[in-house]
CSV table of C-alpha atoms and ligand atoms in Angstrom, one decimal:
chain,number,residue,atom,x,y,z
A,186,UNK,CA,74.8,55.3,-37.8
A,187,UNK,CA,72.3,55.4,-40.4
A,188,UNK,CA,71.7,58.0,-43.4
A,189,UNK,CA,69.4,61.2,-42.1
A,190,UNK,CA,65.8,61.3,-42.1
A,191,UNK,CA,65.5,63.7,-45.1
A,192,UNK,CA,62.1,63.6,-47.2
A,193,UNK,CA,61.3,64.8,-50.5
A,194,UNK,CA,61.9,68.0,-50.2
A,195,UNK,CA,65.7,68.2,-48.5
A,196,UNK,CA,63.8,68.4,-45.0
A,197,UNK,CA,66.3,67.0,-42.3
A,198,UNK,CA,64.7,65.5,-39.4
A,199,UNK,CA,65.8,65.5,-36.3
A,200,UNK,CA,63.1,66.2,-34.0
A,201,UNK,CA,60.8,64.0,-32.4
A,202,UNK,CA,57.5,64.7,-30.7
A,203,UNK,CA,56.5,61.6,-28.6
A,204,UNK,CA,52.8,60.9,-26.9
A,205,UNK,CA,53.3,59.0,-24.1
A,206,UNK,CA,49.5,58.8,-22.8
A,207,UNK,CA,46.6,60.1,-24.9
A,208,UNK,CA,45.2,60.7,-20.9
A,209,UNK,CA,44.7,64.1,-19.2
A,210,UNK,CA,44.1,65.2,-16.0
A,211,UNK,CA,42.0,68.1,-17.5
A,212,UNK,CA,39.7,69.1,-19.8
A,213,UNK,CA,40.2,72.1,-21.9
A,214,UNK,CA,37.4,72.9,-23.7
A,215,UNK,CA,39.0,73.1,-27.2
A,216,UNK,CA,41.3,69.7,-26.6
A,217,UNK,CA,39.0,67.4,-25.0
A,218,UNK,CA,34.9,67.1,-24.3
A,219,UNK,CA,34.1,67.3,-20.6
A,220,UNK,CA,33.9,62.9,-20.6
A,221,UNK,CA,37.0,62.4,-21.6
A,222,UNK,CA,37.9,60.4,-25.0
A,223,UNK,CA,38.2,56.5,-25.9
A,224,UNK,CA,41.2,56.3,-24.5
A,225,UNK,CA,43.5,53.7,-25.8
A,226,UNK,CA,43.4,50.2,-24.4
A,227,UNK,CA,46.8,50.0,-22.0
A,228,UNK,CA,48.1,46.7,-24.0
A,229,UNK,CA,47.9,49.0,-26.9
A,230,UNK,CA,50.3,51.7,-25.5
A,231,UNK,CA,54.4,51.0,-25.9
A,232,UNK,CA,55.9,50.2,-22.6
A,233,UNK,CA,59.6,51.7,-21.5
A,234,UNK,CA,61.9,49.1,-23.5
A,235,UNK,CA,59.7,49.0,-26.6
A,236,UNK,CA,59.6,53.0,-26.7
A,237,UNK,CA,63.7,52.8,-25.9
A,238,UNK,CA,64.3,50.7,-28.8
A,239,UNK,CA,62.6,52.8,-30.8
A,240,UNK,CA,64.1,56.0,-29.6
A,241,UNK,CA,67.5,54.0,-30.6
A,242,UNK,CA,66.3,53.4,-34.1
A,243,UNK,CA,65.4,57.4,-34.4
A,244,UNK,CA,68.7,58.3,-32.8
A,245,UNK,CA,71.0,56.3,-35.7
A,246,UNK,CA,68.8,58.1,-38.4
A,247,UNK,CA,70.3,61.3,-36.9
A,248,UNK,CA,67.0,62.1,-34.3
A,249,UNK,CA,68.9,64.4,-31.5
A,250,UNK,CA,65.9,66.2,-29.8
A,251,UNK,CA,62.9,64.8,-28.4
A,252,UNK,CA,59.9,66.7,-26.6
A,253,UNK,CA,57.2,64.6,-24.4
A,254,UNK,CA,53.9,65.0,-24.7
A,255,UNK,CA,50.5,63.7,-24.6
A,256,UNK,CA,47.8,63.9,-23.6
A,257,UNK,CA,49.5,64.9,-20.4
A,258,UNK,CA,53.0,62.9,-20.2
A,259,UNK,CA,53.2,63.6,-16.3
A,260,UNK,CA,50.4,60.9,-15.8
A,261,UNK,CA,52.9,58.6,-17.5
A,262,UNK,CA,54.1,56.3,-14.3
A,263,UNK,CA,57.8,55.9,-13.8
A,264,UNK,CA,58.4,58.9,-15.9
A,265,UNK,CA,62.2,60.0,-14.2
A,266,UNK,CA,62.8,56.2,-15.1
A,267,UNK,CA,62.0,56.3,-19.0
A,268,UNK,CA,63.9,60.4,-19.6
A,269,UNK,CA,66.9,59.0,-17.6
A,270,UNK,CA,67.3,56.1,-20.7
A,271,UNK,CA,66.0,58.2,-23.6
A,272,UNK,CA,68.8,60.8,-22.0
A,273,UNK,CA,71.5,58.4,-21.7
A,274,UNK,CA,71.0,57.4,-25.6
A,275,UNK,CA,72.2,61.0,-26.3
A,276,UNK,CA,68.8,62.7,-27.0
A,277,UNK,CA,68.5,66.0,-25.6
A,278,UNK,CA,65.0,66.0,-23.5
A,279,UNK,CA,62.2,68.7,-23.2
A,280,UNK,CA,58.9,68.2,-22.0
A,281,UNK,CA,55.1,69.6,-22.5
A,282,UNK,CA,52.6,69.4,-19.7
A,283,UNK,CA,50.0,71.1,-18.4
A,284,UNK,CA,52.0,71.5,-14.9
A,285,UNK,CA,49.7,69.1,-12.4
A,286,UNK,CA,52.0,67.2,-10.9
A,287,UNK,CA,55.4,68.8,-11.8
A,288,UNK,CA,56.1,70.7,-8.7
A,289,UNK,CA,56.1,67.2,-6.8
A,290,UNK,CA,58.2,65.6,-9.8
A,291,UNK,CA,60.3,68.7,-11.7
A,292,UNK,CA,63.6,67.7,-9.5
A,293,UNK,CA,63.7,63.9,-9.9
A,294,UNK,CA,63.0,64.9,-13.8
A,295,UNK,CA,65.7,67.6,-14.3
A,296,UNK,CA,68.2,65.1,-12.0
A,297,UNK,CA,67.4,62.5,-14.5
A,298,UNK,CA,68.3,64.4,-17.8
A,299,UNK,CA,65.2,66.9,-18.6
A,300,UNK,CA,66.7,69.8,-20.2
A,301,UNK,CA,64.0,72.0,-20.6
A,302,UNK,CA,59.9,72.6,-19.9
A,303,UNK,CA,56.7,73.5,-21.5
A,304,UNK,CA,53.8,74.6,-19.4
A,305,UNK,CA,50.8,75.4,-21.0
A,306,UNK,CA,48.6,78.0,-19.0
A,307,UNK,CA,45.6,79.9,-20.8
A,308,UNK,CA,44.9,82.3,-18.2
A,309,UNK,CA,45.7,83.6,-14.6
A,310,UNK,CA,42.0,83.8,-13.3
A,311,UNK,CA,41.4,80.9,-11.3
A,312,UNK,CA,37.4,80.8,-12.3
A,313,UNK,CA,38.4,81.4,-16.0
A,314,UNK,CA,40.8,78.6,-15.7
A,315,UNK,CA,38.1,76.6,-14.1
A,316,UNK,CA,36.1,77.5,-17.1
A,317,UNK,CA,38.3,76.0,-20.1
A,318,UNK,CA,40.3,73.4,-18.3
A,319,UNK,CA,37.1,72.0,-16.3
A,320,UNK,CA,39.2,72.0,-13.2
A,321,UNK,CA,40.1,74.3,-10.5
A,322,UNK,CA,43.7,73.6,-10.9
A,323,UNK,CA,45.2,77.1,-11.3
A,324,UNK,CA,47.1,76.6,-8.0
A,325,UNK,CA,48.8,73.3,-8.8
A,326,UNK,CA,49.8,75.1,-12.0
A,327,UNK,CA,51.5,78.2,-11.1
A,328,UNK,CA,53.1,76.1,-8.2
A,329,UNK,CA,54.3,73.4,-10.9
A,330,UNK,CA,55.8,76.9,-12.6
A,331,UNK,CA,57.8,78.0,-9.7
A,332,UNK,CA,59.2,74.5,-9.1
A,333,UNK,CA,60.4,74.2,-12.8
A,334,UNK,CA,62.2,77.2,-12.4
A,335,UNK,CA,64.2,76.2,-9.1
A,336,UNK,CA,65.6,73.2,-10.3
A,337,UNK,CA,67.1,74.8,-13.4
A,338,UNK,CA,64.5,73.5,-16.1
A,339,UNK,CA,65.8,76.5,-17.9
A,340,UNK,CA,64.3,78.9,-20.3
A,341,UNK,CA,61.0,77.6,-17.9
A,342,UNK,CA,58.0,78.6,-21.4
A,343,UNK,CA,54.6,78.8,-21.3
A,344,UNK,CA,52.4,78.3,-24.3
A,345,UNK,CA,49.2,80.1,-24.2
A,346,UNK,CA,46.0,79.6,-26.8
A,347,UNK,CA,43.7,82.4,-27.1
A,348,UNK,CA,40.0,81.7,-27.6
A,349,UNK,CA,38.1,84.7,-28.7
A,350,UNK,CA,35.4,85.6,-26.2
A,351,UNK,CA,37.1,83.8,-23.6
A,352,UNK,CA,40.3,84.9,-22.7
A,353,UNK,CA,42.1,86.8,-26.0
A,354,UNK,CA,41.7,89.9,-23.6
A,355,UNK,CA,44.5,88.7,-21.7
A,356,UNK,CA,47.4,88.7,-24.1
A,357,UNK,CA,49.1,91.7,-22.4
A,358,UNK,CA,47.9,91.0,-18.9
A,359,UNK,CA,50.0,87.3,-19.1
A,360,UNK,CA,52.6,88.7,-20.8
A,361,UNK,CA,53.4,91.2,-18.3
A,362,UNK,CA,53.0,88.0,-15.7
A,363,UNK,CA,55.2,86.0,-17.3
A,364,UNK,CA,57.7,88.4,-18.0
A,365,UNK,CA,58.0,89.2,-14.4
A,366,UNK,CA,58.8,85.6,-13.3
A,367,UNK,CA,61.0,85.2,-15.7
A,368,UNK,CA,59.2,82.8,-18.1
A,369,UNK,CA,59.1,82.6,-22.1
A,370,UNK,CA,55.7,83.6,-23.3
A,371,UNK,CA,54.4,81.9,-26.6
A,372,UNK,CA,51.0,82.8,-27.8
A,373,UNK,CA,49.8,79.5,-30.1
A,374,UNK,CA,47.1,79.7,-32.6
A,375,UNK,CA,44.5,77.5,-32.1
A,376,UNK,CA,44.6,74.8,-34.4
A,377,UNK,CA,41.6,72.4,-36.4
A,378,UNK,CA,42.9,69.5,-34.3
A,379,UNK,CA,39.8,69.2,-31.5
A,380,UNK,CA,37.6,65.9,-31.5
A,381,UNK,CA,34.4,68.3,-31.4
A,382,UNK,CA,35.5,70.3,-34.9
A,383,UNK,CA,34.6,72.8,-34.0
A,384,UNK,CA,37.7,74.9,-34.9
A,385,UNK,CA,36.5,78.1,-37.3
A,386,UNK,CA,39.3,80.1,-38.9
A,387,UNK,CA,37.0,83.1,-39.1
A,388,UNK,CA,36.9,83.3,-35.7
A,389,UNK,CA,40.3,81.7,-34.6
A,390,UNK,CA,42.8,84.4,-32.9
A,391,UNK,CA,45.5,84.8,-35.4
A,392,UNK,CA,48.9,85.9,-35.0
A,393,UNK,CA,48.4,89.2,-36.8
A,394,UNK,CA,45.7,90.1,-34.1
A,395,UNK,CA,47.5,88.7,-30.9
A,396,UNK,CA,50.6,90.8,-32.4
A,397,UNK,CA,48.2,93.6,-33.0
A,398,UNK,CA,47.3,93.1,-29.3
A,399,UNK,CA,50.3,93.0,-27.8
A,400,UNK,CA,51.8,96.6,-29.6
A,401,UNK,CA,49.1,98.8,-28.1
A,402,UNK,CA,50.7,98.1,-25.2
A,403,UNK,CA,54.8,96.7,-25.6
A,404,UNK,CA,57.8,97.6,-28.7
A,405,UNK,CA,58.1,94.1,-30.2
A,406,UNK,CA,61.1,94.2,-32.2
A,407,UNK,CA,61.6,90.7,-34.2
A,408,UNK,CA,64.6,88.2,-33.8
A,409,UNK,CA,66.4,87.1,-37.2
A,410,UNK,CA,67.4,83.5,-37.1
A,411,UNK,CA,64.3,81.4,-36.7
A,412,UNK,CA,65.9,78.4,-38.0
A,413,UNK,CA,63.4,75.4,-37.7
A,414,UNK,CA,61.4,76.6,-34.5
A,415,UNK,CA,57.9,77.1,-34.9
A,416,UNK,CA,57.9,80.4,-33.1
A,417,UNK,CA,58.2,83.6,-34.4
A,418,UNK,CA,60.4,85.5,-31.7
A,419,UNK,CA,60.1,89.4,-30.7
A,420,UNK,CA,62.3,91.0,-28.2
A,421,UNK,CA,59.6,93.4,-25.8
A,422,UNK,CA,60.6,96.6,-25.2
A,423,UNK,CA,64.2,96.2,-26.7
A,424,UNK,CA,64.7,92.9,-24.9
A,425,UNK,CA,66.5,91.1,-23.7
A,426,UNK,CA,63.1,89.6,-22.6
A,427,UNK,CA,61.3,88.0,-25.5
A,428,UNK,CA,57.6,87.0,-26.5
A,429,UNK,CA,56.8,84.6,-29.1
A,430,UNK,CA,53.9,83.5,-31.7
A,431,UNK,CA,53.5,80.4,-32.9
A,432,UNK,CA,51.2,80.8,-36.5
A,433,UNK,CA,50.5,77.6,-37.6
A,434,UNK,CA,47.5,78.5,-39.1
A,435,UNK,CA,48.1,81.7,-40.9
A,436,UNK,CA,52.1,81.5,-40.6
A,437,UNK,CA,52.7,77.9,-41.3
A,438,UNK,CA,56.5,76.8,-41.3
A,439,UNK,CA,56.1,73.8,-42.6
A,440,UNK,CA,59.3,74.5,-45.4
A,441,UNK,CA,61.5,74.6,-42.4
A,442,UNK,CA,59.7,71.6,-40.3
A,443,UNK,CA,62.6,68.9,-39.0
A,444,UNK,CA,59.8,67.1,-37.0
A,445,UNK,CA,58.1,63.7,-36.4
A,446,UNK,CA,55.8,62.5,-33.9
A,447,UNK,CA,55.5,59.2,-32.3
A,448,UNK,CA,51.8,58.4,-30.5
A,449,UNK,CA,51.8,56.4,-27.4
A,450,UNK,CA,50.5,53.4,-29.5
A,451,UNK,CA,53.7,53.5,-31.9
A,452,UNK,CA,52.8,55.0,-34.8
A,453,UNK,CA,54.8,57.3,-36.3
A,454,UNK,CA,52.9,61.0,-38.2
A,455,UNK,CA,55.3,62.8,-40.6
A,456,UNK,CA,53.0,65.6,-39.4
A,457,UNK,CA,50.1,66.9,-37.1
A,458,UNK,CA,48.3,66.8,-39.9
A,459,UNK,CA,48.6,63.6,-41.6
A,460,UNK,CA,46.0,61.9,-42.4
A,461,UNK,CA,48.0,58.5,-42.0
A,462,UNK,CA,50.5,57.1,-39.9
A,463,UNK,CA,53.2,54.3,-40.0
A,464,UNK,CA,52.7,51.4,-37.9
A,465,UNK,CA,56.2,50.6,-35.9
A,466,UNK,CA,54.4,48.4,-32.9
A,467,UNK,CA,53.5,45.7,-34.8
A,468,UNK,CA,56.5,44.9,-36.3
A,469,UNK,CA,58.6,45.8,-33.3
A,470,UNK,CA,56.0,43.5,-31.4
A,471,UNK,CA,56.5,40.6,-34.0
A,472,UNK,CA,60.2,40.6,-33.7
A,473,UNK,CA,61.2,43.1,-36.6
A,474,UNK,CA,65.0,43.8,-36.7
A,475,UNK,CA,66.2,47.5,-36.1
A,476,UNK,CA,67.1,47.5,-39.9
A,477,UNK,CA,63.4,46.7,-40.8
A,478,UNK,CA,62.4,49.5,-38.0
A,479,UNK,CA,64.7,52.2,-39.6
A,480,UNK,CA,63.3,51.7,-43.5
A,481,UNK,CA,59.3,51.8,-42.1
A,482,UNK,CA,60.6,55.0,-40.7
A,483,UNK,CA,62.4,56.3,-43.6
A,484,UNK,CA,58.9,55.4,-46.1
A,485,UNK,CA,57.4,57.2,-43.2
A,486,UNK,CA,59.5,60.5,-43.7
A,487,UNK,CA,59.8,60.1,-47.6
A,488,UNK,CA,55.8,60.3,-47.9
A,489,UNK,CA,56.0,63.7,-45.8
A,490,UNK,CA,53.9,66.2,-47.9
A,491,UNK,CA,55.2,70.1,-49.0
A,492,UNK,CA,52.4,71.3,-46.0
A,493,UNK,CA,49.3,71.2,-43.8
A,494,UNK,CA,47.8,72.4,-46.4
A,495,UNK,CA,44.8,73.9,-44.0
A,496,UNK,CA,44.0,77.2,-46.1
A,497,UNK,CA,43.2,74.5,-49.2
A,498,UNK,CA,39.7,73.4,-50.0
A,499,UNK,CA,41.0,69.9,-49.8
A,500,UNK,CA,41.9,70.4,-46.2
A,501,UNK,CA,40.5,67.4,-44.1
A,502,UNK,CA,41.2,67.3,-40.5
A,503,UNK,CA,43.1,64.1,-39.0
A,504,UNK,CA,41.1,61.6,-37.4
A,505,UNK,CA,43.0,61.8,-34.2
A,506,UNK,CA,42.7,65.0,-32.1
A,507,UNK,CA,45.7,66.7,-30.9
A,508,UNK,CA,45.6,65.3,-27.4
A,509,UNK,CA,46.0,61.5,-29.3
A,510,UNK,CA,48.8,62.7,-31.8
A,511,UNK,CA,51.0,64.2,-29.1
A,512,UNK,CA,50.7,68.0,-29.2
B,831,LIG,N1,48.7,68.2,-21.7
B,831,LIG,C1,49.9,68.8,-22.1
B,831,LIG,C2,49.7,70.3,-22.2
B,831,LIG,O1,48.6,70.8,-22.1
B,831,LIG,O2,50.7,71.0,-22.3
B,831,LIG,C3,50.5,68.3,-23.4
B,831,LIG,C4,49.6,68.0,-24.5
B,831,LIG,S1,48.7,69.4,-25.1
B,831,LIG,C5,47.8,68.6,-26.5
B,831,LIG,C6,50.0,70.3,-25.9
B,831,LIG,C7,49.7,71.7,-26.3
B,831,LIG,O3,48.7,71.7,-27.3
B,831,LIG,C8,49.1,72.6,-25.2
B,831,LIG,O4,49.8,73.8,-25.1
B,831,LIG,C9,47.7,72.9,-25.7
B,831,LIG,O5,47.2,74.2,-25.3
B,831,LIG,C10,47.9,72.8,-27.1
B,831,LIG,N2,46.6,72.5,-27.9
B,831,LIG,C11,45.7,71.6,-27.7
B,831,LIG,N3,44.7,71.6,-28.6
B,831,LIG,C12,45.1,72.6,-29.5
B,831,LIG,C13,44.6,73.2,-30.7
B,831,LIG,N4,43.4,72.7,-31.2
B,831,LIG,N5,45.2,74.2,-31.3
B,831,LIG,C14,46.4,74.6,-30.8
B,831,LIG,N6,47.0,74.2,-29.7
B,831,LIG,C15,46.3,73.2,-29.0
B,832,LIG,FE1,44.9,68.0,-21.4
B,832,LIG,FE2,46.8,69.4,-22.6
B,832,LIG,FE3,44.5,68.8,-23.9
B,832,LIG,FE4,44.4,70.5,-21.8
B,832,LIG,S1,45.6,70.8,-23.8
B,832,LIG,S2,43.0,68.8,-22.2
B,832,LIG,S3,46.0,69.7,-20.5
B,832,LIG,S4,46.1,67.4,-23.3
């Protein structure tokens, strides 16, 4: 075992955020233009034993969690292959996706060591859906949902962006949804991470208003003990059923953040919001030693700034939209 990951600031990590394609079978209007991105040459992305070895590096620097992502990780081939290895390193394994996809593959996931499951859903109307994802896939979703839930991907969450104009009138309508199948509701702000920037705080939904939202209509009580996790939890109606809100924008927990990402490509972000990133493929390609690996990583997590610093006139957005960095 190596020392911790801890960066200037006394911040622990211990949590890693891993891309493993930069490809999606949709399109959501805020995440992606309706062609699609450059997406990354296939030589370029990490295969299984290179992202293994790396996951081995971050495990001996004290890494214990890792959620995958992408782009949408599901499209990733041999995907029960790659979480039973990560699992059997000791990493405790959680997944994002959009849901295409997991009802045919959520039991040879959970059998090989997924622990837990993201599903991101904006909205229950299927031509609304149709609307920001650029698919009519609200089916495949709700059915990926359901099949989380009987294999024991448990708490099964679902992370919701509002859009103003588009579907912010539907806060209470999918939280009364999801609390009737039994799934973990987290409203996320949107966030100045899409390729088009066209992101505008003025008009952004923030946390304030989607709380707002929610109180005409539910008692939202909050939970102490937030700890490191992003949301912000409220019991509903005296629990023990819970909503959540995730205010990066105009909440930021960035004092509390234990997080690092790894893109499909192997570099490494200190944050969503870095404006650079570490190169690990390169040397890991060239032959580097785990040792080399593990100090690149800790320059990586010693550079981490105080914040995103979004509300700041020097705020630039990252090159790489959030469907690159691993969201
Ligand atoms: N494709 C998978 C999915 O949709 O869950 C994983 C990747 S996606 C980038 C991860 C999450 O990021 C989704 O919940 C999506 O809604 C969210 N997201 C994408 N762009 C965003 C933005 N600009 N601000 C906030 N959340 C965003
Ligand atoms: Fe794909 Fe997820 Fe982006 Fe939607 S939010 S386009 S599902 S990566």
């Amino acid at each position: 075992m190596r020392a911790p990951l801890v960066d200037g600031f006394g911040r622990v990590h211990t949590d890693l955020r891993v891309s493993l394609t930069d490809r999606c079978n949709l399109r959501c209007t805020y995440c992606m233009p309706a062609e699609g991105l450059d997406w990354l040459p296939k030589p370029e992305l990490l295969t299984d034993d290179e992202l293994v070895r790396l996951a081995e590096v971050f495990f001996s620097m004290g890494v214990r969690t890792v959620r995958l992502t992408g782009g949408e990780p599901l499209l990733r081939p041999g995907l029960p292959g790659l979480v039973a290895r990560l699992s059997a390193l000791g990493l405790s394994l959680s997944l994002t996706t959009n849901g295409l996809g997991l009802a045919r593959s959520a039991q040879a996931l959970r059998d090989a060591g997924l622990r837990r499951v993201n599903v991101s859903l904006d909205t229950l109307r299927p031509e609304r859906f149709l609307a920001l994802t650029r698919r009519d896939r609200l089916a495949d979703v709700l059915s990926g949902l359901t099949a989380a839930k009987a294999v024991g991907l448990e708490p099964v969450k679902v992370n919701t962006v509002l859009l103003r104009g588009t579907n912010d009138d539907e806060a209470v309508e999918l939280l009364t949804w999801a609390l009737g199948e039994g799934y973990a509701l987290r409203f996320i702000e949107q966030m100045p991470l899409d390729p088009q920037h066209g992101w505008d705080r003025s008009t952004m939904v923030s946390a304030d208003e989607i709380l707002e939202r929610l109180r005409r209509h539910v008692r939202l009580t909050p939970v102490e003990q937030r700890g490191s996790a992003p949301a912000e939890e409220f019991l509903v109606d005296g629990g023990p059923a819970t909503v959540g809100v995730v205010g990066s924008v105009t909440r930021p927990f960035c004092a509390s953040c234990d997080r690092l990402r790894l893109t499909a490509d192997g570099q490494v972000r200190n944050c969503l919001f870095a404006r650079k990133e570490s190169d690990l493929r390169t040397p890991l390609r060239r032959g580097a030693g785990d040792e080399e690996l593990a100090e690149r990583l800790r320059a990586a997590v010693t550079a981490k700034k105080a914040g995103h610093g979004i509300g700041s006139p020097e705020f630039v957005q990252p090159d790489r939209p959030m469907s690159a960095i691993g969201g």
